[in-house]
PDB file of C-alpha atoms in Angstrom:
ATOM      1  CA  GLU R 208     -31.716 -43.528 -39.128  1.00 50.00           C
ATOM      2  CA  THR R 209     -31.112 -46.524 -41.313  1.00 61.00           C
ATOM      3  CA  GLY R 210     -33.570 -48.719 -42.762  1.00 93.00           C
ATOM      4  CA  VAL R 211     -31.675 -51.713 -42.079  1.00 97.00           C
ATOM      5  CA  THR R 212     -30.276 -53.106 -38.629  1.00 97.00           C
ATOM      6  CA  GLN R 213     -27.420 -55.412 -38.386  1.00 98.00           C
ATOM      7  CA  THR R 214     -26.114 -57.998 -34.936  1.00 97.00           C
ATOM      8  CA  PRO R 215     -24.249 -58.409 -33.787  1.00 97.00           C
ATOM      9  CA  ARG R 216     -22.160 -55.445 -34.577  1.00 97.00           C
ATOM     10  CA  HIS R 217     -18.808 -56.603 -33.856  1.00 97.00           C
ATOM     11  CA  LEU R 218     -18.164 -61.126 -33.535  1.00 96.00           C
ATOM     12  CA  VAL R 219     -15.414 -62.269 -32.535  1.00 96.00           C
ATOM     13  CA  MET R 220     -15.271 -66.606 -33.201  1.00 93.00           C
ATOM     14  CA  GLY R 221     -12.366 -69.653 -33.384  1.00 90.00           C
ATOM     15  CA  MET R 222     -12.278 -71.271 -36.251  1.00 89.00           C
ATOM     16  CA  THR R 223     -14.316 -74.408 -35.767  1.00 88.00           C
ATOM     17  CA  ASN R 224     -17.500 -72.546 -33.851  1.00 89.00           C
ATOM     18  CA  LYS R 225     -20.656 -71.814 -35.392  1.00 94.00           C
ATOM     19  CA  LYS R 226     -22.258 -68.809 -35.831  1.00 96.00           C
ATOM     20  CA  SER R 227     -25.166 -66.507 -37.298  1.00 97.00           C
ATOM     21  CA  LEU R 228     -25.368 -62.489 -38.711  1.00 98.00           C
ATOM     22  CA  LYS R 229     -29.089 -61.454 -38.986  1.00 98.00           C
ATOM     23  CA  CYS R 230     -29.959 -58.276 -40.754  1.00 98.00           C
ATOM     24  CA  GLU R 231     -33.451 -56.986 -41.024  1.00 97.00           C
ATOM     25  CA  GLN R 232     -34.523 -54.230 -43.009  1.00 97.00           C
ATOM     26  CA  HIS R 233     -37.709 -51.742 -42.318  1.00 94.00           C
ATOM     27  CA  LEU R 234     -38.232 -50.577 -45.523  1.00 96.00           C
ATOM     28  CA  GLY R 235     -40.542 -52.847 -47.568  1.00 95.00           C
ATOM     29  CA  HIS R 236     -38.460 -53.551 -49.979  1.00 96.00           C
ATOM     30  CA  ASN R 237     -38.122 -56.660 -52.705  1.00 95.00           C
ATOM     31  CA  ALA R 238     -34.299 -57.425 -52.792  1.00 94.00           C
ATOM     32  CA  MET R 239     -31.426 -58.598 -49.883  1.00 95.00           C
ATOM     33  CA  TYR R 240     -28.179 -58.541 -50.008  1.00 94.00           C
ATOM     34  CA  TRP R 241     -25.204 -59.760 -48.396  1.00 96.00           C
ATOM     35  CA  TYR R 242     -21.532 -58.001 -49.133  1.00 95.00           C
ATOM     36  CA  LYS R 243     -17.959 -58.181 -47.764  1.00 96.00           C
ATOM     37  CA  GLN R 244     -15.923 -55.144 -47.565  1.00 96.00           C
ATOM     38  CA  SER R 245     -11.959 -56.337 -46.906  1.00 94.00           C
ATOM     39  CA  ALA R 246      -9.166 -54.210 -46.360  1.00 88.00           C
ATOM     40  CA  LYS R 247      -8.101 -52.460 -49.533  1.00 81.00           C
ATOM     41  CA  LYS R 248     -10.889 -53.986 -51.307  1.00 89.00           C
ATOM     42  CA  PRO R 249     -14.011 -53.241 -53.263  1.00 91.00           C
ATOM     43  CA  LEU R 250     -17.103 -54.405 -51.885  1.00 93.00           C
ATOM     44  CA  GLU R 251     -17.935 -58.138 -52.923  1.00 92.00           C
ATOM     45  CA  LEU R 252     -21.443 -59.500 -53.602  1.00 91.00           C
ATOM     46  CA  MET R 253     -21.683 -62.493 -51.918  1.00 93.00           C
ATOM     47  CA  PHE R 254     -25.684 -62.646 -51.983  1.00 93.00           C
ATOM     48  CA  VAL R 255     -28.606 -62.142 -53.632  1.00 92.00           C
ATOM     49  CA  TYR R 256     -32.499 -62.421 -52.305  1.00 94.00           C
ATOM     50  CA  SER R 257     -35.179 -61.080 -54.603  1.00 91.00           C
ATOM     51  CA  LEU R 258     -38.338 -61.992 -53.433  1.00 89.00           C
ATOM     52  CA  GLU R 259     -37.557 -64.706 -50.879  1.00 88.00           C
ATOM     53  CA  GLU R 260     -35.813 -66.557 -53.785  1.00 90.00           C
ATOM     54  CA  ARG R 261     -32.204 -67.153 -53.859  1.00 90.00           C
ATOM     55  CA  VAL R 262     -29.917 -65.502 -56.983  1.00 86.00           C
ATOM     56  CA  GLU R 263     -27.277 -67.891 -57.408  1.00 66.00           C
ATOM     57  CA  ASN R 264     -23.948 -67.167 -56.834  1.00 66.00           C
ATOM     58  CA  ASN R 265     -21.182 -69.743 -56.769  1.00 61.00           C
ATOM     59  CA  SER R 266     -18.530 -68.273 -56.131  1.00 84.00           C
ATOM     60  CA  VAL R 267     -18.923 -68.040 -52.269  1.00 92.00           C
ATOM     61  CA  PRO R 268     -17.191 -71.210 -50.039  1.00 93.00           C
ATOM     62  CA  SER R 269     -19.722 -72.449 -48.629  1.00 93.00           C
ATOM     63  CA  ARG R 270     -18.706 -72.317 -44.589  1.00 95.00           C
ATOM     64  CA  PHE R 271     -20.910 -69.513 -45.898  1.00 96.00           C
ATOM     65  CA  SER R 272     -24.717 -70.151 -46.095  1.00 95.00           C
ATOM     66  CA  PRO R 273     -27.585 -67.544 -46.041  1.00 96.00           C
ATOM     67  CA  GLU R 274     -31.480 -67.937 -45.569  1.00 96.00           C
ATOM     68  CA  CYS R 275     -33.910 -65.652 -45.950  1.00 96.00           C
ATOM     69  CA  PRO R 276     -37.093 -66.873 -43.967  1.00 95.00           C
ATOM     70  CA  ASN R 277     -39.021 -63.952 -45.038  1.00 94.00           C
ATOM     71  CA  SER R 278     -38.765 -60.411 -47.418  1.00 92.00           C
ATOM     72  CA  SER R 279     -37.070 -58.404 -43.989  1.00 96.00           C
ATOM     73  CA  HIS R 280     -34.716 -60.989 -42.684  1.00 97.00           C
ATOM     74  CA  LEU R 281     -31.422 -62.432 -44.506  1.00 97.00           C
ATOM     75  CA  PHE R 282     -29.346 -64.646 -42.237  1.00 98.00           C
ATOM     76  CA  LEU R 283     -25.404 -65.713 -43.203  1.00 98.00           C
ATOM     77  CA  HIS R 284     -25.141 -68.491 -40.995  1.00 97.00           C
ATOM     78  CA  LEU R 285     -21.263 -68.557 -40.605  1.00 96.00           C
ATOM     79  CA  HIS R 286     -19.137 -72.293 -39.624  1.00 94.00           C
ATOM     80  CA  THR R 287     -15.831 -73.525 -39.828  1.00 94.00           C
ATOM     81  CA  LEU R 288     -14.352 -69.892 -41.562  1.00 94.00           C
ATOM     82  CA  GLN R 289     -10.633 -69.450 -42.008  1.00 94.00           C
ATOM     83  CA  PRO R 290      -8.809 -66.194 -40.875  1.00 94.00           C
ATOM     84  CA  GLU R 291      -8.979 -64.763 -44.187  1.00 94.00           C
ATOM     85  CA  ASP R 292     -12.500 -64.248 -43.361  1.00 96.00           C
ATOM     86  CA  SER R 293     -12.210 -61.258 -41.466  1.00 96.00           C
ATOM     87  CA  ALA R 294     -14.104 -58.974 -42.918  1.00 97.00           C
ATOM     88  CA  LEU R 295     -16.380 -56.096 -42.492  1.00 97.00           C
ATOM     89  CA  TYR R 296     -20.002 -58.132 -43.683  1.00 98.00           C
ATOM     90  CA  LEU R 297     -22.952 -55.624 -44.938  1.00 97.00           C
ATOM     91  CA  CYS R 298     -26.311 -56.333 -45.794  1.00 97.00           C
ATOM     92  CA  ALA R 299     -28.026 -54.532 -48.188  1.00 96.00           C
ATOM     93  CA  SER R 300     -31.340 -54.332 -49.497  1.00 95.00           C
ATOM     94  CA  SER R 301     -32.744 -52.477 -52.475  1.00 94.00           C
ATOM     95  CA  GLN R 302     -36.448 -51.928 -53.291  1.00 94.00           C
ATOM     96  CA  ASP R 303     -36.289 -54.603 -56.488  1.00 90.00           C
ATOM     97  CA  PHE R 304     -34.329 -56.901 -57.671  1.00 87.00           C
ATOM     98  CA  LEU R 305     -32.821 -53.838 -60.805  1.00 83.00           C
ATOM     99  CA  PRO R 306     -29.307 -52.658 -60.716  1.00 79.00           C
ATOM    100  CA  TYR R 307     -31.019 -49.105 -61.013  1.00 81.00           C
ATOM    101  CA  TYR R 308     -32.514 -49.030 -57.618  1.00 87.00           C
ATOM    102  CA  GLU R 309     -30.481 -47.349 -54.431  1.00 89.00           C
ATOM    103  CA  GLN R 310     -29.334 -49.718 -52.176  1.00 92.00           C
ATOM    104  CA  TYR R 311     -29.111 -49.042 -48.703  1.00 94.00           C
ATOM    105  CA  PHE R 312     -26.686 -50.874 -46.318  1.00 96.00           C
ATOM    106  CA  GLY R 313     -26.913 -51.567 -42.409  1.00 97.00           C
ATOM    107  CA  PRO R 314     -24.293 -50.464 -40.598  1.00 96.00           C
ATOM    108  CA  GLY R 315     -22.149 -54.253 -40.741  1.00 97.00           C
ATOM    109  CA  THR R 316     -20.922 -56.508 -38.743  1.00 98.00           C
ATOM    110  CA  ARG R 317     -17.299 -56.950 -38.618  1.00 97.00           C
ATOM    111  CA  LEU R 318     -16.153 -60.041 -38.497  1.00 97.00           C
ATOM    112  CA  THR R 319     -12.629 -61.179 -36.654  1.00 96.00           C
ATOM    113  CA  VAL R 320     -11.741 -64.796 -36.896  1.00 95.00           C
ATOM    114  CA  THR R 321      -8.706 -65.754 -34.818  1.00 92.00           C
TER     115      THR R 321
ATOM    116  CA  ARG Q  10      -8.276 -54.894 -67.035  1.00 54.00           C
ATOM    117  CA  LYS Q  11     -10.188 -54.402 -64.184  1.00 62.00           C
ATOM    118  CA  GLU Q  12     -13.719 -54.105 -64.201  1.00 87.00           C
ATOM    119  CA  VAL Q  13     -13.981 -51.508 -62.561  1.00 93.00           C
ATOM    120  CA  GLU Q  14     -10.984 -49.318 -61.292  1.00 94.00           C
ATOM    121  CA  GLN Q  15     -10.690 -45.580 -59.566  1.00 96.00           C
ATOM    122  CA  ASP Q  16      -7.373 -43.700 -58.546  1.00 94.00           C
ATOM    123  CA  PRO Q  17      -7.617 -44.692 -54.689  1.00 93.00           C
ATOM    124  CA  GLY Q  18      -5.806 -41.376 -53.262  1.00 92.00           C
ATOM    125  CA  PRO Q  19      -5.877 -40.093 -50.868  1.00 95.00           C
ATOM    126  CA  PHE Q  20      -6.454 -36.754 -52.548  1.00 95.00           C
ATOM    127  CA  ASN Q  21      -6.006 -33.861 -49.711  1.00 96.00           C
ATOM    128  CA  VAL Q  22      -7.898 -30.932 -50.921  1.00 96.00           C
ATOM    129  CA  PRO Q  23      -7.953 -27.218 -49.351  1.00 97.00           C
ATOM    130  CA  GLU Q  24     -11.450 -26.292 -47.840  1.00 98.00           C
ATOM    131  CA  GLY Q  25     -12.955 -24.468 -50.284  1.00 98.00           C
ATOM    132  CA  ALA Q  26     -11.615 -25.770 -53.148  1.00 97.00           C
ATOM    133  CA  THR Q  27     -12.978 -27.753 -56.244  1.00 97.00           C
ATOM    134  CA  VAL Q  28     -11.686 -31.868 -56.896  1.00 96.00           C
ATOM    135  CA  ALA Q  29     -12.536 -34.505 -59.557  1.00 96.00           C
ATOM    136  CA  PHE Q  30     -12.083 -37.662 -59.643  1.00 92.00           C
ATOM    137  CA  ASN Q  31     -12.774 -40.231 -62.390  1.00 95.00           C
ATOM    138  CA  CYS Q  32     -14.169 -44.380 -62.678  1.00 96.00           C
ATOM    139  CA  THR Q  33     -12.861 -45.961 -65.273  1.00 96.00           C
ATOM    140  CA  TYR Q  34     -15.412 -49.141 -66.110  1.00 94.00           C
ATOM    141  CA  SER Q  35     -14.444 -52.292 -68.656  1.00 92.00           C
ATOM    142  CA  ASN Q  36     -18.159 -53.597 -69.877  1.00 88.00           C
ATOM    143  CA  SER Q  37     -19.511 -51.276 -72.947  1.00 88.00           C
ATOM    144  CA  ALA Q  38     -22.721 -52.758 -71.965  1.00 85.00           C
ATOM    145  CA  SER Q  39     -22.690 -51.240 -68.796  1.00 87.00           C
ATOM    146  CA  GLN Q  40     -26.560 -49.404 -68.333  1.00 85.00           C
ATOM    147  CA  SER Q  41     -26.373 -47.903 -64.512  1.00 88.00           C
ATOM    148  CA  PHE Q  42     -24.167 -46.166 -62.730  1.00 93.00           C
ATOM    149  CA  PHE Q  43     -23.906 -44.304 -59.279  1.00 95.00           C
ATOM    150  CA  TRP Q  44     -21.719 -43.068 -56.596  1.00 97.00           C
ATOM    151  CA  TYR Q  45     -22.059 -44.326 -53.519  1.00 97.00           C
ATOM    152  CA  ARG Q  46     -19.679 -42.247 -50.209  1.00 97.00           C
ATOM    153  CA  GLN Q  47     -18.582 -44.211 -47.277  1.00 97.00           C
ATOM    154  CA  ASP Q  48     -17.695 -42.520 -43.666  1.00 96.00           C
ATOM    155  CA  CYS Q  49     -14.552 -44.172 -42.103  1.00 92.00           C
ATOM    156  CA  ARG Q  50     -16.062 -47.345 -40.068  1.00 89.00           C
ATOM    157  CA  LYS Q  51     -19.503 -46.417 -41.186  1.00 93.00           C
ATOM    158  CA  GLU Q  52     -21.752 -48.359 -44.286  1.00 95.00           C
ATOM    159  CA  PRO Q  53     -21.951 -46.877 -48.059  1.00 96.00           C
ATOM    160  CA  LYS Q  54     -24.455 -44.387 -48.899  1.00 96.00           C
ATOM    161  CA  LEU Q  55     -25.890 -43.415 -52.385  1.00 94.00           C
ATOM    162  CA  LEU Q  56     -24.726 -40.011 -53.007  1.00 96.00           C
ATOM    163  CA  MET Q  57     -26.042 -39.637 -56.216  1.00 95.00           C
ATOM    164  CA  SER Q  58     -27.159 -41.590 -59.688  1.00 92.00           C
ATOM    165  CA  VAL Q  59     -24.987 -41.073 -62.950  1.00 93.00           C
ATOM    166  CA  TYR Q  60     -27.704 -40.507 -66.241  1.00 86.00           C
ATOM    167  CA  SER Q  61     -26.662 -39.726 -69.049  1.00 87.00           C
ATOM    168  CA  SER Q  62     -26.923 -36.748 -69.676  1.00 87.00           C
ATOM    169  CA  GLY Q  63     -25.117 -35.799 -66.516  1.00 88.00           C
ATOM    170  CA  ASN Q  64     -26.876 -34.698 -63.539  1.00 92.00           C
ATOM    171  CA  GLU Q  65     -25.801 -32.046 -60.657  1.00 95.00           C
ATOM    172  CA  ASP Q  66     -27.561 -31.655 -56.709  1.00 94.00           C
ATOM    173  CA  GLY Q  67     -25.766 -28.900 -55.000  1.00 96.00           C
ATOM    174  CA  ARG Q  68     -22.257 -28.906 -55.528  1.00 98.00           C
ATOM    175  CA  PHE Q  69     -21.938 -32.255 -56.587  1.00 98.00           C
ATOM    176  CA  THR Q  70     -22.041 -32.892 -60.347  1.00 97.00           C
ATOM    177  CA  ALA Q  71     -21.842 -36.158 -61.994  1.00 97.00           C
ATOM    178  CA  GLN Q  72     -20.900 -36.871 -65.687  1.00 96.00           C
ATOM    179  CA  LEU Q  73     -20.603 -39.740 -67.934  1.00 96.00           C
ATOM    180  CA  ASN Q  74     -18.308 -40.610 -70.300  1.00 95.00           C
ATOM    181  CA  ARG Q  75     -19.916 -43.780 -72.709  1.00 93.00           C
ATOM    182  CA  ALA Q  76     -17.336 -43.169 -75.566  1.00 94.00           C
ATOM    183  CA  SER Q  77     -14.294 -43.437 -73.428  1.00 95.00           C
ATOM    184  CA  GLN Q  78     -15.878 -45.774 -70.472  1.00 95.00           C
ATOM    185  CA  TYR Q  79     -15.404 -43.641 -67.712  1.00 95.00           C
ATOM    186  CA  ILE Q  80     -18.016 -41.504 -64.962  1.00 96.00           C
ATOM    187  CA  SER Q  81     -16.880 -38.309 -63.126  1.00 97.00           C
ATOM    188  CA  LEU Q  82     -17.671 -36.310 -59.762  1.00 97.00           C
ATOM    189  CA  LEU Q  83     -16.836 -33.092 -58.874  1.00 97.00           C
ATOM    190  CA  ILE Q  84     -17.179 -31.208 -55.919  1.00 98.00           C
ATOM    191  CA  ARG Q  85     -17.306 -27.593 -55.746  1.00 98.00           C
ATOM    192  CA  ASP Q  86     -16.893 -25.244 -52.578  1.00 98.00           C
ATOM    193  CA  SER Q  87     -15.855 -29.021 -50.577  1.00 98.00           C
ATOM    194  CA  LYS Q  88     -16.689 -29.408 -47.068  1.00 98.00           C
ATOM    195  CA  LEU Q  89     -14.519 -30.526 -44.032  1.00 98.00           C
ATOM    196  CA  SER Q  90     -17.597 -33.246 -43.861  1.00 97.00           C
ATOM    197  CA  ASP Q  91     -16.948 -34.194 -47.472  1.00 98.00           C
ATOM    198  CA  SER Q  92     -13.811 -35.924 -46.456  1.00 98.00           C
ATOM    199  CA  ALA Q  93     -14.777 -39.769 -47.102  1.00 98.00           C
ATOM    200  CA  THR Q  94     -14.160 -42.338 -49.046  1.00 97.00           C
ATOM    201  CA  TYR Q  95     -15.881 -41.841 -52.798  1.00 98.00           C
ATOM    202  CA  LEU Q  96     -17.244 -45.575 -54.366  1.00 97.00           C
ATOM    203  CA  CYS Q  97     -18.320 -45.768 -57.968  1.00 96.00           C
ATOM    204  CA  VAL Q  98     -20.491 -48.645 -59.188  1.00 94.00           C
ATOM    205  CA  VAL Q  99     -21.574 -49.982 -62.632  1.00 92.00           C
ATOM    206  CA  ASN Q 100     -23.714 -52.272 -63.566  1.00 83.00           C
ATOM    207  CA  ALA Q 101     -20.694 -54.424 -65.249  1.00 64.00           C
ATOM    208  CA  ASP Q 102     -23.618 -57.130 -66.364  1.00 59.00           C
ATOM    209  CA  SER Q 103     -25.465 -56.858 -68.861  1.00 54.00           C
ATOM    210  CA  GLY Q 104     -28.114 -59.925 -67.756  1.00 60.00           C
ATOM    211  CA  GLY Q 105     -30.054 -57.072 -65.826  1.00 65.00           C
ATOM    212  CA  GLY Q 106     -30.074 -57.802 -62.391  1.00 71.00           C
ATOM    213  CA  ALA Q 107     -28.869 -55.926 -58.941  1.00 70.00           C
ATOM    214  CA  ASP Q 108     -26.366 -59.048 -58.413  1.00 72.00           C
ATOM    215  CA  GLY Q 109     -24.254 -57.446 -61.358  1.00 75.00           C
ATOM    216  CA  LEU Q 110     -23.488 -54.331 -59.793  1.00 83.00           C
ATOM    217  CA  THR Q 111     -19.838 -54.069 -59.272  1.00 89.00           C
ATOM    218  CA  PHE Q 112     -18.178 -51.476 -56.361  1.00 93.00           C
ATOM    219  CA  GLY Q 113     -14.167 -49.872 -57.134  1.00 95.00           C
ATOM    220  CA  LYS Q 114     -12.555 -49.646 -54.601  1.00 95.00           C
ATOM    221  CA  GLY Q 115     -12.696 -46.070 -53.788  1.00 96.00           C
ATOM    222  CA  THR Q 116     -11.386 -42.964 -53.657  1.00 97.00           C
ATOM    223  CA  HIS Q 117     -10.456 -41.612 -50.107  1.00 96.00           C
ATOM    224  CA  LEU Q 118     -10.879 -37.446 -50.397  1.00 97.00           C
ATOM    225  CA  ILE Q 119      -9.344 -35.451 -47.098  1.00 97.00           C
ATOM    226  CA  ILE Q 120     -10.358 -32.216 -46.943  1.00 97.00           C
ATOM    227  CA  GLN Q 121      -8.086 -29.504 -44.824  1.00 97.00           C
ATOM    228  CA  PRO Q 122      -8.715 -26.729 -43.157  1.00 95.00           C
TER     229      PRO Q 122
END
């Protein structure tokens, strides 16, 4: 049903591992986003790409590294994570990088860092 | 003061009742307002945008009060399937990009048979 897919759906990784989350949108949208959703906290925007260009966001630790090779794909590369990074990571897309466009979310990757 | 604030609930409401909840925002320059719905262990989905004049979609009515800086969501004739968490989303950045969208923690609604 959703036009935004994410893999894997679940991921358990150790603090020394390196892994990547993948997101793909089939909607022809120009903007893509990574969000983090932790228990009892609001969704936190991590990164935004508009027309494959990253919109600067300075509040995310460098152990999270995004990549947007084209307008349909978005990756989040993870390395040396901490247990507090365990959360649901949601990818979203919107028609353009303007706040009045609906955001379409993928099902998320539930990440556990051990 | 938090940028977007919601009563987390839970609101326990009998089926068929009317329920309303508000969301307050801190940035008076905010221009875009939305209600998203998130079912348990699912992704958020847009329920409705909130326009200055208010808008209605079936059993759902959204209102914006700029003077008091809050938006509201009213659900009439509530159904069991309305049980979910309702997320208030506000563009809290006057810069104009979607990176200014700020989500509230959500209000948890439980419709009881």
